[in-house]
PDB file of C-alpha atoms in Angstrom:
ATOM      1  CA  UNK A   1       0.000   0.000   0.000  1.00 56.00           C
ATOM      2  CA  UNK A   2       1.709   3.197  -1.231  1.00 67.00           C
ATOM      3  CA  UNK A   3       1.356   5.888   1.412  1.00 70.00           C
ATOM      4  CA  UNK A   4       3.460   8.517  -0.364  1.00 72.00           C
ATOM      5  CA  UNK A   5       0.404  10.490  -1.535  1.00 90.00           C
ATOM      6  CA  UNK A   6      -1.655  10.256   1.657  1.00 95.00           C
ATOM      7  CA  UNK A   7      -3.024  13.543   2.979  1.00 96.00           C
ATOM      8  CA  UNK A   8      -1.848  14.465   6.457  1.00 95.00           C
ATOM      9  CA  UNK A   9      -3.446  16.279   9.349  1.00 97.00           C
ATOM     10  CA  UNK A  10      -3.078  19.906   8.248  1.00 97.00           C
ATOM     11  CA  UNK A  11      -4.403  19.392   4.723  1.00 97.00           C
ATOM     12  CA  UNK A  12      -7.392  17.435   6.030  1.00 97.00           C
ATOM     13  CA  UNK A  13      -7.980  19.992   8.801  1.00 97.00           C
ATOM     14  CA  UNK A  14      -7.852  22.832   6.268  1.00 98.00           C
ATOM     15  CA  UNK A  15     -10.420  21.088   4.062  1.00 98.00           C
ATOM     16  CA  UNK A  16     -12.726  20.620   7.068  1.00 97.00           C
ATOM     17  CA  UNK A  17     -12.400  24.310   7.983  1.00 98.00           C
ATOM     18  CA  UNK A  18     -13.170  25.345   4.388  1.00 98.00           C
ATOM     19  CA  UNK A  19     -16.212  23.055   4.266  1.00 97.00           C
ATOM     20  CA  UNK A  20     -17.397  24.547   7.545  1.00 95.00           C
ATOM     21  CA  UNK A  21     -17.047  28.092   6.239  1.00 96.00           C
ATOM     22  CA  UNK A  22     -18.402  27.488   2.742  1.00 96.00           C
ATOM     23  CA  UNK A  23     -21.352  25.327   3.784  1.00 95.00           C
ATOM     24  CA  UNK A  24     -21.827  26.216   7.450  1.00 93.00           C
ATOM     25  CA  UNK A  25     -22.082  29.997   7.208  1.00 94.00           C
ATOM     26  CA  UNK A  26     -24.725  30.046   4.438  1.00 95.00           C
ATOM     27  CA  UNK A  27     -26.680  27.321   6.257  1.00 95.00           C
ATOM     28  CA  UNK A  28     -26.565  29.314   9.491  1.00 94.00           C
ATOM     29  CA  UNK A  29     -27.846  32.416   7.698  1.00 95.00           C
ATOM     30  CA  UNK A  30     -30.672  30.442   6.044  1.00 94.00           C
ATOM     31  CA  UNK A  31     -31.541  28.856   9.392  1.00 94.00           C
ATOM     32  CA  UNK A  32     -31.515  32.258  11.084  1.00 94.00           C
ATOM     33  CA  UNK A  33     -33.923  33.608   8.479  1.00 94.00           C
ATOM     34  CA  UNK A  34     -36.227  30.568   8.557  1.00 93.00           C
ATOM     35  CA  UNK A  35     -36.116  29.562  12.217  1.00 92.00           C
ATOM     36  CA  UNK A  36     -34.734  32.551  14.125  1.00 91.00           C
ATOM     37  CA  UNK A  37     -31.558  30.747  15.189  1.00 89.00           C
ATOM     38  CA  UNK A  38     -28.329  29.910  13.379  1.00 84.00           C
ATOM     39  CA  UNK A  39     -27.989  26.368  14.688  1.00 85.00           C
ATOM     40  CA  UNK A  40     -31.013  24.176  14.103  1.00 87.00           C
ATOM     41  CA  UNK A  41     -32.023  20.663  13.223  1.00 92.00           C
ATOM     42  CA  UNK A  42     -32.177  21.932   9.627  1.00 93.00           C
ATOM     43  CA  UNK A  43     -28.489  22.955   9.592  1.00 94.00           C
ATOM     44  CA  UNK A  44     -27.434  19.693  11.230  1.00 93.00           C
ATOM     45  CA  UNK A  45     -29.359  17.561   8.736  1.00 95.00           C
ATOM     46  CA  UNK A  46     -28.171  19.485   5.667  1.00 96.00           C
ATOM     47  CA  UNK A  47     -24.551  19.461   6.915  1.00 95.00           C
ATOM     48  CA  UNK A  48     -24.725  15.714   7.502  1.00 96.00           C
ATOM     49  CA  UNK A  49     -26.253  15.090   4.069  1.00 97.00           C
ATOM     50  CA  UNK A  50     -23.559  17.264   2.467  1.00 97.00           C
ATOM     51  CA  UNK A  51     -20.728  15.292   4.087  1.00 97.00           C
ATOM     52  CA  UNK A  52     -22.486  12.001   3.331  1.00 97.00           C
ATOM     53  CA  UNK A  53     -23.606  12.497  -0.275  1.00 98.00           C
ATOM     54  CA  UNK A  54     -21.244  14.973  -1.956  1.00 98.00           C
ATOM     55  CA  UNK A  55     -18.219  12.608  -1.811  1.00 98.00           C
ATOM     56  CA  UNK A  56     -20.360   9.905  -3.442  1.00 98.00           C
ATOM     57  CA  UNK A  57     -21.454  12.037  -6.393  1.00 98.00           C
ATOM     58  CA  UNK A  58     -18.190  13.997  -6.676  1.00 97.00           C
ATOM     59  CA  UNK A  59     -15.670  11.108  -6.656  1.00 96.00           C
ATOM     60  CA  UNK A  60     -14.469  11.488  -3.068  1.00 97.00           C
ATOM     61  CA  UNK A  61     -14.391  15.274  -2.947  1.00 98.00           C
ATOM     62  CA  UNK A  62     -16.194  17.875  -0.899  1.00 97.00           C
ATOM     63  CA  UNK A  63     -15.764  21.537  -1.779  1.00 97.00           C
ATOM     64  CA  UNK A  64     -13.091  21.928   0.918  1.00 97.00           C
ATOM     65  CA  UNK A  65     -11.259  18.783  -0.149  1.00 97.00           C
ATOM     66  CA  UNK A  66     -11.319  19.887  -3.798  1.00 97.00           C
ATOM     67  CA  UNK A  67      -9.823  23.281  -2.875  1.00 96.00           C
ATOM     68  CA  UNK A  68      -7.133  21.559  -0.769  1.00 97.00           C
ATOM     69  CA  UNK A  69      -6.394  19.017  -3.505  1.00 97.00           C
ATOM     70  CA  UNK A  70      -7.379  15.901  -1.553  1.00 97.00           C
ATOM     71  CA  UNK A  71     -10.099  13.274  -1.806  1.00 97.00           C
ATOM     72  CA  UNK A  72     -11.498  10.214  -0.053  1.00 98.00           C
ATOM     73  CA  UNK A  73     -10.765   6.828  -1.631  1.00 97.00           C
ATOM     74  CA  UNK A  74     -11.533   3.263  -0.662  1.00 97.00           C
ATOM     75  CA  UNK A  75      -8.652   0.986   0.250  1.00 97.00           C
ATOM     76  CA  UNK A  76      -9.910  -1.710  -2.149  1.00 96.00           C
ATOM     77  CA  UNK A  77     -10.074   0.761  -5.069  1.00 94.00           C
ATOM     78  CA  UNK A  78     -13.843   0.472  -5.522  1.00 97.00           C
ATOM     79  CA  UNK A  79     -15.959   3.625  -5.914  1.00 96.00           C
ATOM     80  CA  UNK A  80     -17.225   5.294  -2.761  1.00 97.00           C
ATOM     81  CA  UNK A  81     -20.851   4.374  -2.115  1.00 97.00           C
ATOM     82  CA  UNK A  82     -23.531   5.126   0.431  1.00 98.00           C
ATOM     83  CA  UNK A  83     -22.454   2.230   2.673  1.00 97.00           C
ATOM     84  CA  UNK A  84     -18.874   3.457   2.824  1.00 98.00           C
ATOM     85  CA  UNK A  85     -19.926   7.006   3.618  1.00 98.00           C
ATOM     86  CA  UNK A  86     -22.480   5.890   6.236  1.00 98.00           C
ATOM     87  CA  UNK A  87     -19.737   3.931   7.995  1.00 98.00           C
ATOM     88  CA  UNK A  88     -17.345   6.861   7.729  1.00 97.00           C
ATOM     89  CA  UNK A  89     -19.725   9.660   8.746  1.00 97.00           C
ATOM     90  CA  UNK A  90     -22.436   8.061  10.887  1.00 96.00           C
ATOM     91  CA  UNK A  91     -20.636   5.241  12.680  1.00 97.00           C
ATOM     92  CA  UNK A  92     -17.419   7.245  12.971  1.00 96.00           C
ATOM     93  CA  UNK A  93     -19.366  10.240  14.266  1.00 95.00           C
ATOM     94  CA  UNK A  94     -21.196   8.110  16.826  1.00 97.00           C
ATOM     95  CA  UNK A  95     -17.887   6.750  18.128  1.00 97.00           C
ATOM     96  CA  UNK A  96     -16.505  10.287  18.407  1.00 97.00           C
ATOM     97  CA  UNK A  97     -19.656  11.408  20.233  1.00 96.00           C
ATOM     98  CA  UNK A  98     -19.891   8.441  22.604  1.00 97.00           C
ATOM     99  CA  UNK A  99     -16.232   8.869  23.570  1.00 97.00           C
ATOM    100  CA  UNK A 100     -16.881  12.571  24.338  1.00 96.00           C
ATOM    101  CA  UNK A 101     -14.401  13.560  21.635  1.00 95.00           C
ATOM    102  CA  UNK A 102     -11.506  11.463  22.940  1.00 97.00           C
ATOM    103  CA  UNK A 103     -11.601   9.230  19.844  1.00 97.00           C
ATOM    104  CA  UNK A 104     -11.554  12.363  17.669  1.00 97.00           C
ATOM    105  CA  UNK A 105      -8.341  13.511  19.368  1.00 97.00           C
ATOM    106  CA  UNK A 106      -6.872  10.026  18.929  1.00 98.00           C
ATOM    107  CA  UNK A 107      -7.844  10.178  15.228  1.00 98.00           C
ATOM    108  CA  UNK A 108      -6.098  13.530  14.806  1.00 97.00           C
ATOM    109  CA  UNK A 109      -2.910  12.027  16.234  1.00 97.00           C
ATOM    110  CA  UNK A 110      -3.307   8.951  14.012  1.00 97.00           C
ATOM    111  CA  UNK A 111      -3.524  11.115  10.891  1.00 97.00           C
ATOM    112  CA  UNK A 112      -0.590  13.213  12.050  1.00 96.00           C
ATOM    113  CA  UNK A 113       1.698  10.394  13.170  1.00 96.00           C
ATOM    114  CA  UNK A 114       0.834   7.171  11.344  1.00 96.00           C
ATOM    115  CA  UNK A 115       2.567   6.442   8.057  1.00 95.00           C
ATOM    116  CA  UNK A 116      -0.758   5.509   6.397  1.00 96.00           C
ATOM    117  CA  UNK A 117      -2.438   8.740   7.681  1.00 97.00           C
ATOM    118  CA  UNK A 118      -5.698   6.897   8.457  1.00 98.00           C
ATOM    119  CA  UNK A 119      -8.084   7.963  11.218  1.00 98.00           C
ATOM    120  CA  UNK A 120     -10.537   5.812  13.170  1.00 98.00           C
ATOM    121  CA  UNK A 121     -13.350   6.602  10.707  1.00 98.00           C
ATOM    122  CA  UNK A 122     -11.047   5.589   7.829  1.00 98.00           C
ATOM    123  CA  UNK A 123     -10.468   2.168   9.403  1.00 98.00           C
ATOM    124  CA  UNK A 124     -14.196   1.720  10.036  1.00 98.00           C
ATOM    125  CA  UNK A 125     -15.088   2.544   6.422  1.00 98.00           C
ATOM    126  CA  UNK A 126     -12.025   1.098   4.675  1.00 98.00           C
ATOM    127  CA  UNK A 127     -10.987   4.489   3.326  1.00 98.00           C
ATOM    128  CA  UNK A 128      -8.048   6.886   3.212  1.00 97.00           C
ATOM    129  CA  UNK A 129      -7.507  10.443   1.990  1.00 97.00           C
ATOM    130  CA  UNK A 130      -5.025  11.098  -0.807  1.00 96.00           C
ATOM    131  CA  UNK A 131      -3.518  14.048  -2.665  1.00 95.00           C
ATOM    132  CA  UNK A 132      -4.882  14.682  -6.162  1.00 85.00           C
ATOM    133  CA  UNK A 133      -1.460  14.401  -7.805  1.00 70.00           C
ATOM    134  CA  UNK A 134      -1.356  10.650  -7.114  1.00 50.00           C
ATOM    135  CA  UNK A 135      -3.771   9.896  -9.962  1.00 46.00           C
TER     136      UNK A 135
END
């Protein structure tokens, strides 16, 4: 398994920040207009659907990942599907929540320190994040 083109912590963190700004701010404004508060069930559902579905239809990219030049891929080389993304986003997110964020901190260290740059949610879903130039 060639790990030369794996995306590390800072690139992945930057993509997450960009996704939060590009998707989160407009959603908060829409929610504020519609519901009188910036954080609502609406924003949570749309954010989850964005992170779940956009990588499926856009070949492993979100807007933030595309800007940062990285994308999600499956370890077995198959296309990313709904099952993969449910494991990655839903099951991974539940583990991070049930551990009160401790597993999220462990994942950050895994991405920063492991040679394969895989986080807990990557192991659950059988995925990794790579740089575009490895194609």
